[in-house]
Amino acid sequence: GRMSGQDLISFHEDPEDHHRRSSTYILSLYDSDNRDHHELRGDRRASLLDFDPIFPSIEQKPETSSELKAKAMQEIIDTEKSYVAALHVLQEVFLIPLRNRINTKNQIISEEEVKAIFPFVDVIISLNETFLQALQDTLSREGSIGDVFMQHKDYFKVYLDYGNMYNKSIETVMKLRKKNSNFDTFLEECRKNTKTQRLQLPDYLIQPIQRIPRYELLLQNLLKHTSPTDVDYDRVNFALIKMKEISANINARTGEIGNFASVVDVLERIVPKLDDLALPHSELNFQVENRVEG
């Protein structure tokens, strides 16, 4: 039968059998009998959302500070998983195939060139795999994420070494694309590889440069939802200060090209196949050549 106004009220009060009853009620809204329309009028007019099992109630309770803190911690772990996955693509799709062909008849680029393009990549992957595992372990035993950052802070100095080499890495990629057709073909094949999701080598090489500033933002968010009286507050704050230091150092070392690559990186996400326009790359080549010659 039909649900009365009283039924609607008790329906909210008794969530049992929610899915079955809400689905039945939604179906009744589509009944060809016009009385449904009149029944929904007045102060207790129902919304489809009220009875959707995905949205049991329109009125969502505001999240508690502990929920917001938990969400901020989970975001650190989720983004770390994505980052480590991207590093694995860099290693497996680009680095290892190029490295394995060194000194073979199928060599694409030399050992020196491989080292120039992928400085410290293996070290960073090893560090961040360990770091991710430590973050997950800490969350499972409700430990301090701030502590995990502090335990790894000295290892993150490898990012400074990577920052030092980053400009040379990008310059090497661009020079080789011009003069080495095998390398250019290899990169095009990588772009078509489903693992890369049509991202290109520079999109992966810039990720370690972007990761430390991202830690800054993630830790700022965690600190915002951590009570100053919480035992974790100072630890998160110390971790934030340390990441800011490393980030400032990386920015100082990567300079203009790093910044320009970030702009290209953002634009390539907004405008598909920006590469085809060749404009940003020609401008970037101009910067690079001037820097090399000067």
PDB file of C-alpha atoms in Angstrom:
ATOM      1  CA  GLY A   1       0.000   0.000   0.000  1.00  0.00           C
ATOM      2  CA  ARG A   2       0.783   3.657   0.073  1.00  0.00           C
ATOM      3  CA  MET A   3       2.961   5.296   2.784  1.00  0.00           C
ATOM      4  CA  SER A   4       1.131   7.881   4.856  1.00  0.00           C
ATOM      5  CA  GLY A   5       2.669  11.058   6.298  1.00  0.00           C
ATOM      6  CA  GLN A   6       3.051   9.196   9.591  1.00  0.00           C
ATOM      7  CA  ASP A   7       4.871   6.402   7.803  1.00  0.00           C
ATOM      8  CA  LEU A   8       7.293   8.954   6.379  1.00  0.00           C
ATOM      9  CA  ILE A   9       8.145  10.171   9.888  1.00  0.00           C
ATOM     10  CA  SER A  10       8.611   6.693  11.329  1.00  0.00           C
ATOM     11  CA  PHE A  11      10.618   5.768   8.242  1.00  0.00           C
ATOM     12  CA  HIS A  12      13.264   8.331   9.273  1.00  0.00           C
ATOM     13  CA  GLU A  13      13.193   7.112  12.855  1.00  0.00           C
ATOM     14  CA  ASP A  14      13.602   3.438  12.028  1.00  0.00           C
ATOM     15  CA  PRO A  15      16.532   2.832   9.670  1.00  0.00           C
ATOM     16  CA  GLU A  16      16.046  -0.955   9.628  1.00  0.00           C
ATOM     17  CA  ASP A  17      15.287  -2.455   6.268  1.00  0.00           C
ATOM     18  CA  HIS A  18      16.300   0.909   4.824  1.00  0.00           C
ATOM     19  CA  HIS A  19      17.331  -0.233   1.374  1.00  0.00           C
ATOM     20  CA  ARG A  20      14.217  -2.339   0.667  1.00  0.00           C
ATOM     21  CA  ARG A  21      11.723   0.218   1.938  1.00  0.00           C
ATOM     22  CA  SER A  22      13.402   3.212   0.319  1.00  0.00           C
ATOM     23  CA  SER A  23      13.530   1.424  -3.037  1.00  0.00           C
ATOM     24  CA  THR A  24       9.821   0.507  -2.735  1.00  0.00           C
ATOM     25  CA  TYR A  25       8.967   4.094  -1.897  1.00  0.00           C
ATOM     26  CA  ILE A  26      10.977   5.511  -4.809  1.00  0.00           C
ATOM     27  CA  LEU A  27       9.106   3.161  -7.149  1.00  0.00           C
ATOM     28  CA  SER A  28       5.819   4.415  -5.731  1.00  0.00           C
ATOM     29  CA  LEU A  29       6.794   7.970  -6.759  1.00  0.00           C
ATOM     30  CA  TYR A  30       6.588   6.821 -10.368  1.00  0.00           C
ATOM     31  CA  ASP A  31       3.092   5.363  -9.933  1.00  0.00           C
ATOM     32  CA  SER A  32       0.840   6.637 -12.705  1.00  0.00           C
ATOM     33  CA  ASP A  33      -1.865   7.491 -10.152  1.00  0.00           C
ATOM     34  CA  ASN A  34      -1.855  11.253  -9.626  1.00  0.00           C
ATOM     35  CA  ARG A  35      -2.586  10.972  -5.921  1.00  0.00           C
ATOM     36  CA  ASP A  36       1.128  10.391  -5.365  1.00  0.00           C
ATOM     37  CA  HIS A  37       1.754  13.938  -6.461  1.00  0.00           C
ATOM     38  CA  HIS A  38      -0.730  15.360  -3.963  1.00  0.00           C
ATOM     39  CA  GLU A  39       0.594  13.184  -1.179  1.00  0.00           C
ATOM     40  CA  LEU A  40       4.050  14.689  -1.617  1.00  0.00           C
ATOM     41  CA  ARG A  41       2.804  18.241  -1.226  1.00  0.00           C
ATOM     42  CA  GLY A  42       2.654  20.255   1.957  1.00  0.00           C
ATOM     43  CA  ASP A  43       5.152  20.619   4.818  1.00  0.00           C
ATOM     44  CA  ARG A  44       6.346  17.053   4.575  1.00  0.00           C
ATOM     45  CA  ARG A  45       7.106  17.078   0.856  1.00  0.00           C
ATOM     46  CA  ALA A  46       9.572  14.254   0.272  1.00  0.00           C
ATOM     47  CA  SER A  47      12.725  14.506  -1.734  1.00  0.00           C
ATOM     48  CA  LEU A  48      14.096  11.551  -3.671  1.00  0.00           C
ATOM     49  CA  LEU A  49      17.352  12.138  -1.834  1.00  0.00           C
ATOM     50  CA  ASP A  50      15.594  11.491   1.480  1.00  0.00           C
ATOM     51  CA  PHE A  51      14.951   7.936   0.449  1.00  0.00           C
ATOM     52  CA  ASP A  52      18.021   7.161  -1.592  1.00  0.00           C
ATOM     53  CA  PRO A  53      20.001   4.453   0.214  1.00  0.00           C
ATOM     54  CA  ILE A  54      23.220   6.263  -0.752  1.00  0.00           C
ATOM     55  CA  PHE A  55      21.997   9.458   0.930  1.00  0.00           C
ATOM     56  CA  PRO A  56      19.926   8.276   3.904  1.00  0.00           C
ATOM     57  CA  SER A  57      19.425  11.869   5.029  1.00  0.00           C
ATOM     58  CA  ILE A  58      19.956  15.259   3.420  1.00  0.00           C
ATOM     59  CA  GLU A  59      21.233  16.626   6.720  1.00  0.00           C
ATOM     60  CA  GLN A  60      24.830  15.429   7.035  1.00  0.00           C
ATOM     61  CA  LYS A  61      26.427  15.688  10.451  1.00  0.00           C
ATOM     62  CA  PRO A  62      29.480  17.952  10.424  1.00  0.00           C
ATOM     63  CA  GLU A  63      32.669  15.914  10.682  1.00  0.00           C
ATOM     64  CA  THR A  64      34.341  15.810  14.079  1.00  0.00           C
ATOM     65  CA  SER A  65      37.925  17.015  14.500  1.00  0.00           C
ATOM     66  CA  SER A  66      39.096  13.425  14.984  1.00  0.00           C
ATOM     67  CA  GLU A  67      37.387  12.415  11.718  1.00  0.00           C
ATOM     68  CA  LEU A  68      39.037  15.314   9.892  1.00  0.00           C
ATOM     69  CA  LYS A  69      42.409  14.358  11.358  1.00  0.00           C
ATOM     70  CA  ALA A  70      41.914  10.730  10.300  1.00  0.00           C
ATOM     71  CA  LYS A  71      40.986  11.912   6.797  1.00  0.00           C
ATOM     72  CA  ALA A  72      44.121  14.113   6.618  1.00  0.00           C
ATOM     73  CA  MET A  73      46.290  11.133   7.640  1.00  0.00           C
ATOM     74  CA  GLN A  74      44.599   8.879   5.088  1.00  0.00           C
ATOM     75  CA  GLU A  75      45.218  11.468   2.356  1.00  0.00           C
ATOM     76  CA  ILE A  76      48.963  11.368   3.107  1.00  0.00           C
ATOM     77  CA  ILE A  77      48.933   7.580   2.686  1.00  0.00           C
ATOM     78  CA  ASP A  78      46.710   7.566  -0.420  1.00  0.00           C
ATOM     79  CA  THR A  79      48.834  10.156  -2.235  1.00  0.00           C
ATOM     80  CA  GLU A  80      52.001   8.290  -1.197  1.00  0.00           C
ATOM     81  CA  LYS A  81      50.614   5.100  -2.759  1.00  0.00           C
ATOM     82  CA  SER A  82      49.917   6.957  -6.022  1.00  0.00           C
ATOM     83  CA  TYR A  83      53.368   8.553  -5.952  1.00  0.00           C
ATOM     84  CA  VAL A  84      55.169   5.236  -5.366  1.00  0.00           C
ATOM     85  CA  ALA A  85      53.095   3.693  -8.188  1.00  0.00           C
ATOM     86  CA  ALA A  86      54.220   6.521 -10.525  1.00  0.00           C
ATOM     87  CA  LEU A  87      57.859   5.958  -9.506  1.00  0.00           C
ATOM     88  CA  HIS A  88      57.467   2.274 -10.408  1.00  0.00           C
ATOM     89  CA  VAL A  89      56.213   3.264 -13.869  1.00  0.00           C
ATOM     90  CA  LEU A  90      59.262   5.537 -14.280  1.00  0.00           C
ATOM     91  CA  GLN A  91      61.541   2.655 -13.296  1.00  0.00           C
ATOM     92  CA  GLU A  92      59.842  -0.229 -15.127  1.00  0.00           C
ATOM     93  CA  VAL A  93      58.679   1.439 -18.352  1.00  0.00           C
ATOM     94  CA  PHE A  94      61.519   3.920 -18.921  1.00  0.00           C
ATOM     95  CA  LEU A  95      64.632   3.272 -16.823  1.00  0.00           C
ATOM     96  CA  ILE A  96      65.025  -0.528 -16.829  1.00  0.00           C
ATOM     97  CA  PRO A  97      64.494  -1.078 -20.601  1.00  0.00           C
ATOM     98  CA  LEU A  98      67.026   1.673 -21.401  1.00  0.00           C
ATOM     99  CA  ARG A  99      69.510   0.393 -18.823  1.00  0.00           C
ATOM    100  CA  ASN A 100      69.183  -3.228 -19.989  1.00  0.00           C
ATOM    101  CA  ARG A 101      70.121  -2.279 -23.551  1.00  0.00           C
ATOM    102  CA  ILE A 102      73.360  -0.507 -22.606  1.00  0.00           C
ATOM    103  CA  ASN A 103      76.356  -2.065 -24.400  1.00  0.00           C
ATOM    104  CA  THR A 104      74.127  -4.311 -26.531  1.00  0.00           C
ATOM    105  CA  LYS A 105      73.432  -4.024 -30.250  1.00  0.00           C
ATOM    106  CA  ASN A 106      70.001  -2.649 -29.294  1.00  0.00           C
ATOM    107  CA  GLN A 107      71.427   0.158 -27.152  1.00  0.00           C
ATOM    108  CA  ILE A 108      69.278   3.294 -27.386  1.00  0.00           C
ATOM    109  CA  ILE A 109      71.287   5.659 -25.168  1.00  0.00           C
ATOM    110  CA  SER A 110      74.623   5.362 -23.356  1.00  0.00           C
ATOM    111  CA  GLU A 111      75.226   4.546 -19.692  1.00  0.00           C
ATOM    112  CA  GLU A 112      76.217   8.187 -19.015  1.00  0.00           C
ATOM    113  CA  GLU A 113      72.977   9.375 -20.596  1.00  0.00           C
ATOM    114  CA  VAL A 114      70.890   6.920 -18.557  1.00  0.00           C
ATOM    115  CA  LYS A 115      72.581   8.165 -15.364  1.00  0.00           C
ATOM    116  CA  ALA A 116      72.013  11.780 -16.394  1.00  0.00           C
ATOM    117  CA  ILE A 117      68.289  11.266 -17.051  1.00  0.00           C
ATOM    118  CA  PHE A 118      67.500   9.095 -14.020  1.00  0.00           C
ATOM    119  CA  PRO A 119      69.682  10.381 -11.157  1.00  0.00           C
ATOM    120  CA  PHE A 120      69.007   8.706  -7.774  1.00  0.00           C
ATOM    121  CA  VAL A 121      65.719   7.218  -9.054  1.00  0.00           C
ATOM    122  CA  ASP A 122      66.449   3.765  -7.610  1.00  0.00           C
ATOM    123  CA  VAL A 123      67.373   5.294  -4.238  1.00  0.00           C
ATOM    124  CA  ILE A 124      64.202   7.414  -4.136  1.00  0.00           C
ATOM    125  CA  ILE A 125      62.016   4.400  -4.960  1.00  0.00           C
ATOM    126  CA  SER A 126      63.632   2.351  -2.210  1.00  0.00           C
ATOM    127  CA  LEU A 127      63.213   5.229   0.276  1.00  0.00           C
ATOM    128  CA  ASN A 128      59.570   5.880  -0.557  1.00  0.00           C
ATOM    129  CA  GLU A 129      58.589   2.213  -0.504  1.00  0.00           C
ATOM    130  CA  THR A 130      60.016   1.997   3.032  1.00  0.00           C
ATOM    131  CA  PHE A 131      58.372   5.307   3.952  1.00  0.00           C
ATOM    132  CA  LEU A 132      54.966   4.172   2.643  1.00  0.00           C
ATOM    133  CA  GLN A 133      55.189   0.922   4.610  1.00  0.00           C
ATOM    134  CA  ALA A 134      56.087   2.869   7.778  1.00  0.00           C
ATOM    135  CA  LEU A 135      53.124   5.228   7.234  1.00  0.00           C
ATOM    136  CA  GLN A 136      50.722   2.293   6.831  1.00  0.00           C
ATOM    137  CA  ASP A 137      52.107   0.483   9.886  1.00  0.00           C
ATOM    138  CA  THR A 138      51.820   3.653  11.951  1.00  0.00           C
ATOM    139  CA  LEU A 139      48.224   4.259  10.926  1.00  0.00           C
ATOM    140  CA  SER A 140      47.244   0.672  11.742  1.00  0.00           C
ATOM    141  CA  ARG A 141      48.580   1.015  15.307  1.00  0.00           C
ATOM    142  CA  GLU A 142      47.396   4.624  15.681  1.00  0.00           C
ATOM    143  CA  GLY A 143      50.934   5.949  16.009  1.00  0.00           C
ATOM    144  CA  SER A 144      52.303   9.368  15.057  1.00  0.00           C
ATOM    145  CA  ILE A 145      52.687  10.211  11.375  1.00  0.00           C
ATOM    146  CA  GLY A 146      54.855  13.140  12.464  1.00  0.00           C
ATOM    147  CA  ASP A 147      57.273  10.600  13.957  1.00  0.00           C
ATOM    148  CA  VAL A 148      57.477   8.693  10.662  1.00  0.00           C
ATOM    149  CA  PHE A 149      58.490  11.877   8.830  1.00  0.00           C
ATOM    150  CA  MET A 150      61.088  12.686  11.483  1.00  0.00           C
ATOM    151  CA  GLN A 151      62.543   9.148  11.342  1.00  0.00           C
ATOM    152  CA  HIS A 152      63.018   9.508   7.577  1.00  0.00           C
ATOM    153  CA  LYS A 153      63.998  13.189   7.429  1.00  0.00           C
ATOM    154  CA  ASP A 154      67.707  12.566   6.749  1.00  0.00           C
ATOM    155  CA  TYR A 155      66.885  10.148   3.926  1.00  0.00           C
ATOM    156  CA  PHE A 156      64.820  12.838   2.221  1.00  0.00           C
ATOM    157  CA  LYS A 157      68.084  14.694   1.587  1.00  0.00           C
ATOM    158  CA  VAL A 158      68.408  12.518  -1.537  1.00  0.00           C
ATOM    159  CA  TYR A 159      65.707  14.808  -2.968  1.00  0.00           C
ATOM    160  CA  LEU A 160      68.235  17.658  -2.799  1.00  0.00           C
ATOM    161  CA  ASP A 161      70.649  15.567  -4.871  1.00  0.00           C
ATOM    162  CA  TYR A 162      67.836  14.850  -7.315  1.00  0.00           C
ATOM    163  CA  GLY A 163      67.009  18.576  -7.424  1.00  0.00           C
ATOM    164  CA  ASN A 164      70.644  19.334  -8.259  1.00  0.00           C
ATOM    165  CA  MET A 165      70.528  16.978 -11.220  1.00  0.00           C
ATOM    166  CA  TYR A 166      66.981  17.689 -12.399  1.00  0.00           C
ATOM    167  CA  ASN A 167      67.788  20.447 -14.918  1.00  0.00           C
ATOM    168  CA  LYS A 168      70.515  18.328 -16.513  1.00  0.00           C
ATOM    169  CA  SER A 169      68.053  15.424 -16.685  1.00  0.00           C
ATOM    170  CA  ILE A 170      65.456  17.455 -18.604  1.00  0.00           C
ATOM    171  CA  GLU A 171      68.131  19.003 -20.854  1.00  0.00           C
ATOM    172  CA  THR A 172      69.450  15.514 -21.690  1.00  0.00           C
ATOM    173  CA  VAL A 173      65.978  14.253 -22.591  1.00  0.00           C
ATOM    174  CA  MET A 174      65.336  17.189 -24.930  1.00  0.00           C
ATOM    175  CA  LYS A 175      68.739  17.027 -26.631  1.00  0.00           C
ATOM    176  CA  LEU A 176      68.426  13.281 -27.207  1.00  0.00           C
ATOM    177  CA  ARG A 177      64.934  13.623 -28.639  1.00  0.00           C
ATOM    178  CA  LYS A 178      66.364  15.955 -31.284  1.00  0.00           C
ATOM    179  CA  LYS A 179      69.435  13.961 -32.252  1.00  0.00           C
ATOM    180  CA  ASN A 180      68.514  10.325 -31.475  1.00  0.00           C
ATOM    181  CA  SER A 181      65.532   9.019 -33.429  1.00  0.00           C
ATOM    182  CA  ASN A 182      65.655   5.647 -31.630  1.00  0.00           C
ATOM    183  CA  PHE A 183      65.219   7.412 -28.304  1.00  0.00           C
ATOM    184  CA  ASP A 184      62.360   9.489 -29.694  1.00  0.00           C
ATOM    185  CA  THR A 185      60.656   6.318 -30.990  1.00  0.00           C
ATOM    186  CA  PHE A 186      61.209   4.594 -27.637  1.00  0.00           C
ATOM    187  CA  LEU A 187      59.529   7.510 -25.803  1.00  0.00           C
ATOM    188  CA  GLU A 188      56.602   7.437 -28.210  1.00  0.00           C
ATOM    189  CA  GLU A 189      56.147   3.716 -27.550  1.00  0.00           C
ATOM    190  CA  CYS A 190      56.251   4.404 -23.802  1.00  0.00           C
ATOM    191  CA  ARG A 191      53.544   7.018 -24.195  1.00  0.00           C
ATOM    192  CA  LYS A 192      51.314   4.410 -25.823  1.00  0.00           C
ATOM    193  CA  ASN A 193      52.009   1.915 -23.023  1.00  0.00           C
ATOM    194  CA  THR A 194      48.847   1.586 -20.903  1.00  0.00           C
ATOM    195  CA  LYS A 195      50.919   1.899 -17.709  1.00  0.00           C
ATOM    196  CA  THR A 196      51.957   5.485 -18.514  1.00  0.00           C
ATOM    197  CA  GLN A 197      48.355   6.658 -19.078  1.00  0.00           C
ATOM    198  CA  ARG A 198      49.669   8.767 -21.970  1.00  0.00           C
ATOM    199  CA  LEU A 199      51.973  10.730 -19.661  1.00  0.00           C
ATOM    200  CA  GLN A 200      55.467  11.399 -20.968  1.00  0.00           C
ATOM    201  CA  LEU A 201      58.916  10.955 -19.432  1.00  0.00           C
ATOM    202  CA  PRO A 202      59.172  14.596 -18.147  1.00  0.00           C
ATOM    203  CA  ASP A 203      55.787  14.124 -16.415  1.00  0.00           C
ATOM    204  CA  TYR A 204      57.375  11.342 -14.368  1.00  0.00           C
ATOM    205  CA  LEU A 205      60.763  13.005 -13.846  1.00  0.00           C
ATOM    206  CA  ILE A 206      59.136  16.071 -12.284  1.00  0.00           C
ATOM    207  CA  GLN A 207      57.212  14.047  -9.694  1.00  0.00           C
ATOM    208  CA  PRO A 208      60.024  13.863  -7.096  1.00  0.00           C
ATOM    209  CA  ILE A 209      60.420  17.656  -7.467  1.00  0.00           C
ATOM    210  CA  GLN A 210      56.699  18.119  -6.760  1.00  0.00           C
ATOM    211  CA  ARG A 211      56.466  15.567  -3.944  1.00  0.00           C
ATOM    212  CA  ILE A 212      58.227  17.472  -1.139  1.00  0.00           C
ATOM    213  CA  PRO A 213      56.063  20.632  -1.599  1.00  0.00           C
ATOM    214  CA  ARG A 214      53.075  18.265  -1.578  1.00  0.00           C
ATOM    215  CA  TYR A 215      54.216  16.883   1.806  1.00  0.00           C
ATOM    216  CA  GLU A 216      54.199  20.477   3.029  1.00  0.00           C
ATOM    217  CA  LEU A 217      50.544  20.936   2.053  1.00  0.00           C
ATOM    218  CA  LEU A 218      49.528  17.545   3.432  1.00  0.00           C
ATOM    219  CA  LEU A 219      51.254  18.196   6.772  1.00  0.00           C
ATOM    220  CA  GLN A 220      49.748  21.692   6.980  1.00  0.00           C
ATOM    221  CA  ASN A 221      46.331  20.109   6.550  1.00  0.00           C
ATOM    222  CA  LEU A 222      47.081  17.481   9.204  1.00  0.00           C
ATOM    223  CA  LEU A 223      48.341  20.159  11.610  1.00  0.00           C
ATOM    224  CA  LYS A 224      45.158  22.187  11.064  1.00  0.00           C
ATOM    225  CA  HIS A 225      43.098  19.228  12.298  1.00  0.00           C
ATOM    226  CA  THR A 226      45.433  18.301  15.178  1.00  0.00           C
ATOM    227  CA  SER A 227      44.739  19.863  18.564  1.00  0.00           C
ATOM    228  CA  PRO A 228      47.690  21.865  19.988  1.00  0.00           C
ATOM    229  CA  THR A 229      47.316  19.759  23.155  1.00  0.00           C
ATOM    230  CA  ASP A 230      47.613  16.541  21.124  1.00  0.00           C
ATOM    231  CA  VAL A 231      50.878  14.645  21.696  1.00  0.00           C
ATOM    232  CA  ASP A 232      51.277  14.521  17.892  1.00  0.00           C
ATOM    233  CA  TYR A 233      51.053  18.291  17.369  1.00  0.00           C
ATOM    234  CA  ASP A 234      54.743  19.156  17.905  1.00  0.00           C
ATOM    235  CA  ARG A 235      55.886  16.140  15.900  1.00  0.00           C
ATOM    236  CA  VAL A 236      53.758  17.099  12.903  1.00  0.00           C
ATOM    237  CA  ASN A 237      54.941  20.696  13.236  1.00  0.00           C
ATOM    238  CA  PHE A 238      58.615  19.635  13.282  1.00  0.00           C
ATOM    239  CA  ALA A 239      58.024  17.450  10.226  1.00  0.00           C
ATOM    240  CA  LEU A 240      56.386  20.395   8.447  1.00  0.00           C
ATOM    241  CA  ILE A 241      59.346  22.690   9.231  1.00  0.00           C
ATOM    242  CA  LYS A 242      61.770  20.052   7.903  1.00  0.00           C
ATOM    243  CA  MET A 243      59.813  19.546   4.662  1.00  0.00           C
ATOM    244  CA  LYS A 244      59.680  23.336   4.151  1.00  0.00           C
ATOM    245  CA  GLU A 245      63.471  23.501   4.460  1.00  0.00           C
ATOM    246  CA  ILE A 246      64.026  20.728   1.915  1.00  0.00           C
ATOM    247  CA  SER A 247      61.406  22.201  -0.421  1.00  0.00           C
ATOM    248  CA  ALA A 248      63.027  25.666  -0.322  1.00  0.00           C
ATOM    249  CA  ASN A 249      66.408  24.088  -1.097  1.00  0.00           C
ATOM    250  CA  ILE A 250      65.004  22.120  -4.034  1.00  0.00           C
ATOM    251  CA  ASN A 251      63.380  25.248  -5.465  1.00  0.00           C
ATOM    252  CA  ALA A 252      66.665  27.137  -5.193  1.00  0.00           C
ATOM    253  CA  ARG A 253      68.472  24.348  -7.048  1.00  0.00           C
ATOM    254  CA  THR A 254      65.986  23.647  -9.844  1.00  0.00           C
ATOM    255  CA  GLY A 255      65.458  27.330 -10.640  1.00  0.00           C
ATOM    256  CA  GLU A 256      63.724  28.571 -13.774  1.00  0.00           C
ATOM    257  CA  ILE A 257      63.606  25.333 -15.731  1.00  0.00           C
ATOM    258  CA  GLY A 258      62.018  23.481 -12.842  1.00  0.00           C
ATOM    259  CA  ASN A 259      59.376  26.171 -12.596  1.00  0.00           C
ATOM    260  CA  PHE A 260      58.824  26.234 -16.333  1.00  0.00           C
ATOM    261  CA  ALA A 261      58.494  22.455 -16.411  1.00  0.00           C
ATOM    262  CA  SER A 262      55.821  22.766 -13.710  1.00  0.00           C
ATOM    263  CA  VAL A 263      53.893  25.206 -15.886  1.00  0.00           C
ATOM    264  CA  VAL A 264      54.154  22.900 -18.906  1.00  0.00           C
ATOM    265  CA  ASP A 265      53.119  20.032 -16.645  1.00  0.00           C
ATOM    266  CA  VAL A 266      49.960  21.854 -15.551  1.00  0.00           C
ATOM    267  CA  LEU A 267      49.120  23.037 -19.068  1.00  0.00           C
ATOM    268  CA  GLU A 268      49.516  19.550 -20.498  1.00  0.00           C
ATOM    269  CA  ARG A 269      46.848  18.341 -18.124  1.00  0.00           C
ATOM    270  CA  ILE A 270      44.469  21.119 -19.217  1.00  0.00           C
ATOM    271  CA  VAL A 271      45.266  21.050 -22.939  1.00  0.00           C
ATOM    272  CA  PRO A 272      45.650  17.512 -24.295  1.00  0.00           C
ATOM    273  CA  LYS A 273      48.610  16.980 -26.615  1.00  0.00           C
ATOM    274  CA  LEU A 274      50.146  20.360 -25.924  1.00  0.00           C
ATOM    275  CA  ASP A 275      53.269  18.638 -27.210  1.00  0.00           C
ATOM    276  CA  ASP A 276      51.886  18.893 -30.738  1.00  0.00           C
ATOM    277  CA  LEU A 277      51.960  22.672 -30.533  1.00  0.00           C
ATOM    278  CA  ALA A 278      55.733  22.495 -29.895  1.00  0.00           C
ATOM    279  CA  LEU A 279      55.634  26.043 -28.542  1.00  0.00           C
ATOM    280  CA  PRO A 280      56.409  25.418 -24.858  1.00  0.00           C
ATOM    281  CA  HIS A 281      59.145  22.967 -25.810  1.00  0.00           C
ATOM    282  CA  SER A 282      60.758  25.352 -28.278  1.00  0.00           C
ATOM    283  CA  GLU A 283      60.747  28.048 -25.602  1.00  0.00           C
ATOM    284  CA  LEU A 284      62.154  25.575 -23.125  1.00  0.00           C
ATOM    285  CA  ASN A 285      64.804  24.473 -25.632  1.00  0.00           C
ATOM    286  CA  PHE A 286      65.748  28.100 -26.113  1.00  0.00           C
ATOM    287  CA  GLN A 287      66.201  28.525 -22.353  1.00  0.00           C
ATOM    288  CA  VAL A 288      68.215  25.339 -22.093  1.00  0.00           C
ATOM    289  CA  GLU A 289      70.502  26.083 -25.044  1.00  0.00           C
ATOM    290  CA  ASN A 290      71.178  29.597 -23.786  1.00  0.00           C
ATOM    291  CA  ARG A 291      72.013  28.232 -20.373  1.00  0.00           C
ATOM    292  CA  VAL A 292      74.302  25.530 -21.816  1.00  0.00           C
ATOM    293  CA  GLU A 293      76.085  27.881 -24.210  1.00  0.00           C
ATOM    294  CA  GLY A 294      76.256  30.728 -21.698  1.00  0.00           C
TER     295      GLY A 294
END
